[in-house]
Amino acid sequence: MEGKARNILLFSFFTIFVLYPFLPAISAASNFLQYQTFALTSLPNPAPISWPESESKSESEATLTVPETDEPAEESALSLQLHHLDSLSFNKTPEHLFNLRLQRDSLRVKTLTALAESAALVPPRNRSGVGGNAGFSSSVISGLAQGSGEYFTRLGVGSPPRYVYMVLDTGSDVVWIQCAPCKKCYSQTDPVFDPRKSRSFSTVPCASPLCHKLDSPGCNRKNTCLYQVSYGDGSFTVGEFSTETLTFRGTRVARVALGCGHDNEGLFVAAAGLLGLGRGRLSFPTQTGRRFNRKFSYCLVDRSTSAKPSSMVFGNAAVSRTARFTPLLANPKLDTFYYVELLGISVGGARVPGITSSLFKLDPAGNGGVIIDSGTSVTRLTRPAYVALRDAFRVGASSLKRAPDFSLFDTCFDLSGKTEVKVPTVVLHFRGADVSLPATNYLIPVDSSGTFCFAFAGTMSGLSIIGNIQQQGFRVVYDLAASRVGFAPRGCA
């Protein structure tokens, strides 16, 4: 008994005086990472589209209108439904749609990266003067090289309004639509817009200041301004630069400058055209800045967990009270993109070593930086930052069964047979705004067999892009009047 008592006494002494000082550290190490529960979902099927009755008929007049004026209005606002492009694709499996989305995403990233890099190599653009066909090419080898977007809405074009699907894109500026007569038009869901049937359509003269705002304007024999927009995948649109009335669920916006495309070729999907939402001088937010106080926001729903549509709001109502804001940065070489300052990333509650603000710096020459983009799906981080993030996440998710790489994803897991798992938290640290991501924003299904992948990817470019998968569920607020972008969690309600 004495021996046992002596052993107990010695063990107690050892615990109190030797182990006790280290117990907090041992406990902290075992509970080092913060986790959240991830409820597994499958690849979504395209959701059925439902629009107000006035928008379902291409010839209908809007029944509710506001004055066609550019004057600022205290309560002037408009709200739109957004749908994902997959909803315009028929008779395709979820797996096929997902693979097409990744293909578009790859082309998109190449286009945005090429545009940023080419802008950094040349002096600031000279917007003065339009002489003949200077800077304009019918074969479209340069011009405004942009990517296509991933979300679309339905709006009326002309007077009376013809309702069509339009892609919305924060990574481009010029608004354009396919127009009859077509030299060549791709297939779209609605009839091609015929400007001859609209009483509000007007072409822009070559000498007009509006024509001078184009990067590569042209001029035809009728003294009509010509535009061109080219895409990274070889797609393009060319035609007359014009002004027209757009109708958004009854709200009419007059004299919007847009391209009336008579030659439109490439891999466009069913929509009639594109509504540019970038920061440039010809984007829709810039053109309507006085009308809507240079504010807009959107909330993109997670299509795998919600059947309701995403939404977009223009005007003061776009600014959420719960949003955390980060300042917008200016790229002196490129005014289209929304640049922000990313300071670091946390995994499991701890800052990832090696991910510093210097990796995301936008230098005076226009190189590097981080942009927010609604048309890119998967967030791309400059390679050193991505590798550090990926490795930290793999450590935190070491209890999950690994699966083979899938497409651009090199960190995948076999979660078949499970309904939920624990995954380490991920937080993006912007200047002034920490954005804590739901698990569905960084672990996504890639097939119907239970394979989920970490939804980030690396890029050899200096440009990093925050994509729409990571934006899901947040109301992303673009307050251009205050030069800031905000993130409001659970903003789709």
XYZ file of C-alpha atoms in Angstrom:
493
model
C 0.000 0.000 0.000
C 2.834 2.304 0.906
C 4.334 1.689 -2.576
C 1.084 2.538 -4.289
C 0.665 5.657 -2.168
C 4.237 6.683 -2.970
C 3.597 6.162 -6.714
C 0.383 8.177 -6.583
C 2.193 10.933 -4.710
C 5.043 10.949 -7.204
C 2.628 11.008 -10.158
C 0.694 13.881 -8.604
C 3.949 15.755 -7.995
C 5.007 15.121 -11.627
C 1.630 16.283 -12.948
C 1.520 19.459 -10.850
C 5.107 20.610 -11.194
C 6.219 19.110 -14.508
C 3.189 18.662 -16.787
C 0.917 21.410 -15.457
C 2.788 24.332 -17.054
C 2.452 22.638 -20.432
C -1.160 21.440 -20.167
C -2.618 24.642 -21.722
C -0.276 24.295 -24.693
C -1.107 20.602 -25.082
C -4.816 21.390 -24.898
C -4.460 24.256 -27.363
C -2.559 22.065 -29.788
C -5.245 19.388 -29.708
C -7.942 21.993 -30.309
C -5.845 24.283 -32.476
C -8.134 24.471 -35.494
C -11.597 25.954 -35.613
C -14.058 23.797 -37.531
C -17.537 24.205 -38.946
C -20.089 21.608 -39.968
C -20.411 21.081 -43.701
C -23.712 19.560 -44.866
C -23.072 17.709 -48.112
C -25.092 18.542 -51.222
C -24.988 17.264 -54.787
C -24.374 19.090 -58.047
C -27.435 21.257 -58.727
C -29.828 20.754 -61.603
C -30.705 23.902 -63.568
C -33.482 25.700 -61.707
C -36.660 26.589 -63.620
C -36.828 30.264 -64.523
C -39.801 32.359 -63.474
C -40.161 35.978 -64.577
C -42.903 38.570 -64.032
C -45.611 38.298 -66.699
C -44.675 41.659 -68.226
C -41.189 40.324 -68.938
C -42.279 37.029 -70.464
C -43.682 38.595 -73.635
C -41.140 40.183 -75.910
C -43.549 42.796 -77.310
C -45.144 43.959 -74.072
C -45.055 47.562 -72.888
C -44.049 48.195 -69.285
C -47.132 48.955 -67.197
C -45.230 50.816 -64.484
C -42.747 53.480 -65.491
C -40.677 56.185 -63.891
C -39.661 59.373 -65.704
C -37.013 58.860 -68.384
C -34.480 61.209 -66.843
C -30.849 61.228 -65.847
C -31.508 63.449 -62.853
C -30.697 61.907 -59.459
C -33.711 60.683 -57.507
C -33.640 60.277 -53.739
C -35.633 57.058 -53.873
C -34.584 55.963 -57.363
C -33.794 52.267 -57.253
C -34.362 49.107 -59.196
C -34.215 45.442 -58.292
C -33.521 42.550 -60.648
C -33.655 38.781 -60.549
C -30.449 37.011 -61.561
C -30.124 33.468 -62.827
C -27.089 31.348 -63.581
C -26.214 30.636 -67.227
C -26.809 26.931 -66.620
C -30.532 27.719 -66.516
C -30.364 28.520 -70.237
C -28.765 25.152 -71.020
C -31.183 22.341 -71.715
C -30.845 18.540 -71.827
C -27.456 18.539 -70.097
C -26.515 16.602 -66.965
C -25.247 18.427 -63.863
C -21.802 16.906 -64.479
C -21.717 18.188 -68.057
C -22.838 21.657 -66.981
C -20.177 21.768 -64.277
C -17.442 20.811 -66.737
C -18.637 23.485 -69.164
C -18.543 25.992 -66.322
C -14.912 25.119 -65.586
C -14.039 25.456 -69.285
C -15.634 28.918 -69.407
C -13.856 29.780 -66.189
C -10.460 28.907 -67.614
C -11.059 31.098 -70.669
C -12.363 33.870 -68.462
C -9.277 33.907 -66.251
C -6.950 33.883 -69.257
C -8.821 36.854 -70.721
C -8.821 38.938 -67.540
C -5.176 38.140 -66.882
C -4.140 39.009 -70.435
C -6.044 42.295 -70.253
C -4.393 43.278 -66.965
C -0.923 42.307 -68.175
C -1.252 44.076 -71.521
C -2.558 47.223 -69.818
C 0.477 47.243 -67.525
C 2.819 47.243 -70.538
C 1.459 50.341 -72.256
C 1.020 54.000 -71.263
C -2.414 55.124 -70.044
C -4.900 54.963 -72.877
C -5.246 57.955 -75.185
C -8.970 58.526 -75.569
C -8.694 61.657 -77.689
C -9.769 61.821 -81.296
C -11.430 59.480 -83.742
C -9.861 59.516 -87.153
C -11.399 57.384 -89.885
C -10.892 53.700 -89.028
C -7.882 54.321 -86.794
C -7.573 51.655 -84.130
C -10.479 49.634 -85.543
C -10.184 46.237 -87.174
C -12.931 44.200 -88.756
C -11.078 41.046 -87.788
C -11.003 42.154 -84.132
C -7.538 41.405 -82.906
C -7.537 43.699 -79.897
C -10.150 46.197 -78.755
C -11.878 45.605 -75.440
C -10.809 42.045 -74.695
C -13.159 40.900 -71.951
C -14.648 37.675 -70.647
C -18.255 36.602 -70.507
C -20.199 36.536 -67.251
C -21.960 33.720 -65.408
C -25.249 35.365 -64.403
C -28.020 36.919 -66.458
C -31.235 38.884 -66.051
C -34.197 39.745 -68.248
C -34.721 43.304 -69.382
C -36.539 45.270 -72.051
C -34.672 46.913 -74.916
C -36.175 49.725 -76.998
C -39.590 51.374 -77.226
C -41.776 49.418 -76.993
C -39.514 47.157 -74.911
C -38.552 43.765 -76.343
C -37.596 41.559 -73.399
C -34.391 39.559 -73.730
C -31.831 37.750 -71.574
C -28.703 39.793 -70.834
C -25.536 38.563 -69.122
C -24.297 40.782 -66.279
C -20.549 41.181 -65.984
C -18.494 43.128 -63.432
C -15.359 42.424 -65.472
C -16.355 44.422 -68.566
C -17.752 47.840 -69.419
C -19.494 48.034 -72.782
C -23.211 47.202 -72.945
C -24.107 45.407 -76.179
C -26.886 43.400 -77.811
C -27.283 41.383 -81.013
C -29.058 43.427 -83.676
C -30.835 42.780 -86.958
C -29.924 42.738 -89.726
C -27.272 40.177 -88.840
C -24.139 39.636 -90.836
C -23.728 36.777 -88.418
C -25.583 36.156 -85.143
C -25.260 33.247 -82.736
C -28.382 31.447 -81.511
C -30.258 33.167 -78.688
C -33.438 32.321 -76.770
C -35.423 35.419 -77.803
C -35.831 36.999 -81.251
C -32.890 39.177 -82.297
C -33.507 42.844 -81.493
C -34.447 44.947 -84.540
C -33.558 48.622 -83.931
C -35.767 49.675 -86.847
C -38.804 48.743 -84.719
C -37.779 50.924 -81.776
C -38.699 54.602 -81.633
C -35.988 55.348 -79.026
C -33.015 53.887 -80.918
C -30.370 56.344 -82.114
C -26.908 55.823 -83.578
C -23.934 57.787 -82.209
C -22.073 60.116 -84.634
C -18.334 59.616 -85.028
C -17.562 63.084 -83.686
C -19.638 62.574 -80.542
C -17.831 62.637 -77.155
C -19.625 59.372 -76.451
C -17.834 57.717 -79.362
C -14.511 59.039 -78.024
C -15.047 57.061 -74.822
C -14.524 53.784 -76.693
C -10.999 52.413 -76.500
C -10.944 51.445 -80.186
C -13.687 53.363 -81.995
C -14.333 53.131 -85.701
C -16.330 55.115 -88.245
C -18.333 54.019 -91.291
C -19.364 55.902 -94.445
C -22.564 57.094 -92.752
C -20.453 58.830 -90.106
C -21.764 56.351 -87.540
C -19.543 55.345 -84.610
C -18.534 51.673 -84.605
C -17.553 49.508 -81.611
C -15.831 46.169 -81.132
C -15.504 43.826 -78.178
C -13.325 40.716 -78.361
C -13.074 37.783 -75.969
C -10.252 35.517 -74.870
C -11.807 32.470 -76.533
C -11.918 34.172 -79.943
C -15.546 35.291 -79.668
C -16.367 38.860 -80.628
C -19.125 41.370 -81.345
C -18.907 44.252 -83.840
C -21.470 46.848 -84.848
C -22.870 50.351 -84.459
C -22.472 52.305 -81.244
C -25.867 53.688 -80.261
C -28.165 54.858 -77.482
C -31.350 53.102 -76.434
C -33.904 52.874 -73.629
C -33.617 49.881 -71.278
C -36.532 48.759 -69.101
C -35.886 46.942 -65.819
C -39.105 45.518 -64.324
C -40.989 48.714 -65.150
C -38.149 51.158 -64.489
C -37.128 52.817 -67.749
C -33.611 54.162 -68.199
C -33.222 56.353 -71.274
C -30.228 57.027 -73.506
C -28.039 54.133 -72.427
C -24.995 53.868 -74.709
C -24.757 50.349 -76.112
C -23.302 48.397 -78.978
C -25.773 47.182 -81.600
C -23.935 44.098 -82.853
C -24.466 42.936 -86.430
C -21.528 40.485 -86.440
C -21.378 38.369 -83.276
C -19.411 35.171 -83.338
C -18.246 32.683 -80.747
C -19.218 30.703 -77.703
C -22.021 32.809 -76.271
C -24.834 31.040 -74.430
C -28.442 31.824 -75.418
C -28.441 35.397 -74.012
C -28.987 38.358 -76.351
C -26.082 40.430 -75.110
C -24.184 41.763 -72.125
C -24.692 44.453 -69.480
C -21.234 45.701 -68.506
C -20.964 46.459 -64.773
C -17.263 47.394 -64.580
C -15.726 50.666 -63.350
C -15.020 52.057 -66.830
C -16.573 55.129 -68.408
C -19.077 53.186 -70.555
C -20.300 50.673 -67.972
C -23.948 50.720 -66.924
C -23.204 51.829 -63.313
C -21.054 54.718 -64.586
C -23.574 55.810 -67.210
C -26.425 55.803 -64.674
C -24.328 57.146 -61.808
C -26.498 60.225 -61.198
C -29.685 58.199 -61.429
C -28.705 55.510 -58.923
C -26.090 57.388 -56.892
C -23.303 55.115 -58.184
C -24.370 52.210 -55.971
C -25.328 48.628 -56.786
C -25.150 45.232 -55.132
C -25.905 41.605 -55.821
C -26.386 38.437 -53.840
C -25.621 35.137 -55.543
C -27.404 32.154 -54.008
C -25.763 28.761 -53.615
C -27.586 26.897 -56.370
C -26.992 23.538 -54.668
C -28.924 24.566 -51.542
C -31.460 27.133 -52.756
C -33.979 27.210 -55.594
C -34.703 30.925 -55.294
C -33.049 33.328 -57.735
C -30.113 35.579 -57.043
C -30.768 39.305 -57.018
C -29.280 42.673 -57.934
C -30.210 46.139 -56.664
C -29.259 49.583 -58.012
C -29.513 52.755 -55.926
C -29.243 53.611 -52.232
C -31.207 50.467 -51.320
C -28.255 48.429 -52.598
C -26.168 49.277 -49.513
C -26.671 46.751 -46.733
C -26.427 47.975 -43.139
C -24.568 44.820 -42.112
C -21.886 45.041 -44.808
C -18.221 45.308 -43.847
C -16.381 47.508 -46.319
C -12.923 47.505 -47.837
C -11.557 50.401 -49.937
C -11.376 50.127 -53.710
C -7.915 50.584 -55.185
C -7.204 52.385 -58.447
C -5.193 50.831 -61.260
C -3.832 53.760 -63.286
C -3.571 51.541 -66.367
C -6.977 49.834 -66.233
C -10.209 51.317 -64.921
C -12.514 48.338 -65.571
C -11.712 46.013 -62.652
C -12.640 46.306 -58.975
C -9.316 46.087 -57.132
C -9.223 45.478 -53.361
C -6.473 44.919 -50.808
C -6.180 41.352 -49.478
C -3.975 41.239 -46.377
C -4.037 37.528 -45.553
C -6.090 34.345 -45.112
C -6.879 32.268 -42.031
C -7.530 28.535 -41.898
C -8.982 27.033 -38.745
C -8.751 30.350 -36.923
C -5.031 30.920 -37.539
C -3.352 33.130 -40.129
C -1.667 31.028 -42.793
C 2.111 31.579 -42.609
C 3.536 32.816 -45.881
C 0.370 34.585 -47.048
C 1.159 38.270 -46.723
C -0.187 41.431 -48.326
C 2.989 41.715 -50.421
C 1.836 38.703 -52.505
C -1.258 40.646 -53.577
C 0.215 44.103 -54.023
C -0.944 46.249 -56.948
C 2.152 48.134 -58.020
C 2.221 51.602 -59.646
C 2.724 50.044 -63.065
C -0.564 48.130 -62.777
C 0.935 44.681 -62.116
C -0.504 42.224 -59.588
C -3.393 43.053 -57.314
C -6.662 41.350 -56.359
C -10.001 41.907 -58.109
C -13.585 41.000 -57.200
C -15.298 39.427 -60.227
C -18.800 38.009 -60.601
C -17.991 36.257 -63.879
C -15.117 34.098 -62.560
C -16.322 31.042 -60.632
C -13.247 29.670 -58.844
C -11.031 32.055 -56.879
C -7.502 32.219 -58.289
C -4.631 33.160 -56.004
C -1.094 33.894 -57.086
C 0.785 30.590 -56.818
C 2.773 31.048 -53.563
C -0.369 32.175 -51.715
C -2.432 29.303 -53.086
C 0.140 26.648 -52.146
C 0.317 27.962 -48.573
C -3.492 28.042 -48.305
C -3.904 24.591 -49.809
C -1.302 23.018 -47.530
C -2.872 24.572 -44.434
C -6.306 23.301 -45.451
C -4.960 19.796 -46.126
C -3.551 19.687 -42.593
C -6.861 20.788 -41.139
C -8.808 18.299 -43.266
C -6.381 15.389 -42.746
C -9.153 13.228 -41.270
C -11.075 13.296 -44.566
C -10.438 10.636 -47.194
C -8.546 12.070 -50.157
C -9.729 11.630 -53.750
C -7.864 12.045 -57.064
C -7.376 15.521 -58.518
C -10.232 16.847 -60.637
C -9.695 19.324 -63.482
C -7.960 22.405 -61.992
C -8.516 21.181 -58.406
C -5.593 19.433 -56.690
C -7.206 18.966 -53.255
C -10.252 16.709 -53.411
C -11.996 14.383 -50.953
C -14.101 11.238 -51.179
C -17.103 12.012 -48.957
C -19.380 9.339 -50.393
C -21.768 7.833 -47.875
C -21.628 10.863 -45.588
C -24.245 13.543 -44.952
C -21.998 16.004 -43.107
C -18.375 16.447 -42.068
C -16.287 18.890 -40.047
C -14.006 21.171 -42.059
C -11.609 23.918 -40.932
C -12.884 27.493 -41.254
C -11.553 29.826 -43.950
C -11.497 33.627 -43.554
C -10.380 36.195 -46.132
C -8.817 39.255 -44.496
C -9.350 42.388 -46.574
C -8.328 45.792 -45.294
C -11.150 46.746 -42.929
C -13.232 43.636 -43.624
C -12.828 40.015 -42.521
C -14.976 37.707 -44.677
C -15.684 34.370 -43.009
C -16.711 31.875 -45.680
C -19.446 29.261 -45.256
C -18.099 25.773 -45.951
C -20.175 25.552 -49.147
C -18.126 28.466 -50.507
C -14.857 26.538 -50.520
C -15.709 22.813 -50.642
C -17.878 22.019 -53.657
C -19.272 18.859 -55.313
C -17.689 18.045 -58.664
C -19.568 14.834 -59.543
C -22.477 12.706 -58.379
C -20.254 10.176 -56.606
C -19.474 12.148 -53.464
C -16.264 13.858 -54.634
C -15.772 17.352 -53.205
C -12.888 19.678 -54.008
C -11.293 22.702 -52.383
C -12.633 25.519 -54.578
C -9.481 27.605 -54.920
C -6.793 27.387 -57.581
C -3.351 28.808 -58.200
C -2.243 31.058 -61.021
C 1.192 31.890 -62.338
C -0.050 35.403 -63.020
C 0.391 38.188 -60.505
C -3.354 38.921 -60.722
C -5.554 37.213 -58.101
C -9.329 36.963 -58.610
C -12.045 36.490 -55.968
C -14.660 34.418 -57.817
C -18.398 33.959 -57.447
C -18.280 30.633 -55.575
C -16.586 32.422 -52.694
C -19.112 35.293 -52.968
C -22.205 33.060 -52.640
C -24.635 34.082 -49.928
C -23.034 37.496 -49.363
C -24.608 40.723 -50.548
C -21.637 42.245 -52.337
C -22.055 46.021 -52.295
C -20.343 48.244 -54.866
C -20.484 51.744 -53.395
C -18.633 53.628 -56.108
C -19.571 57.012 -54.664
C -17.482 56.166 -51.582
C -14.960 54.041 -53.541
C -15.512 50.884 -51.498
C -16.814 47.307 -51.720
C -18.736 45.650 -48.891
C -19.687 42.117 -47.886
C -22.871 41.392 -45.937
C -23.236 37.735 -44.807
C -26.587 36.012 -45.323
C -27.531 38.817 -47.693
C -29.861 36.935 -50.052
C -32.907 36.994 -47.755
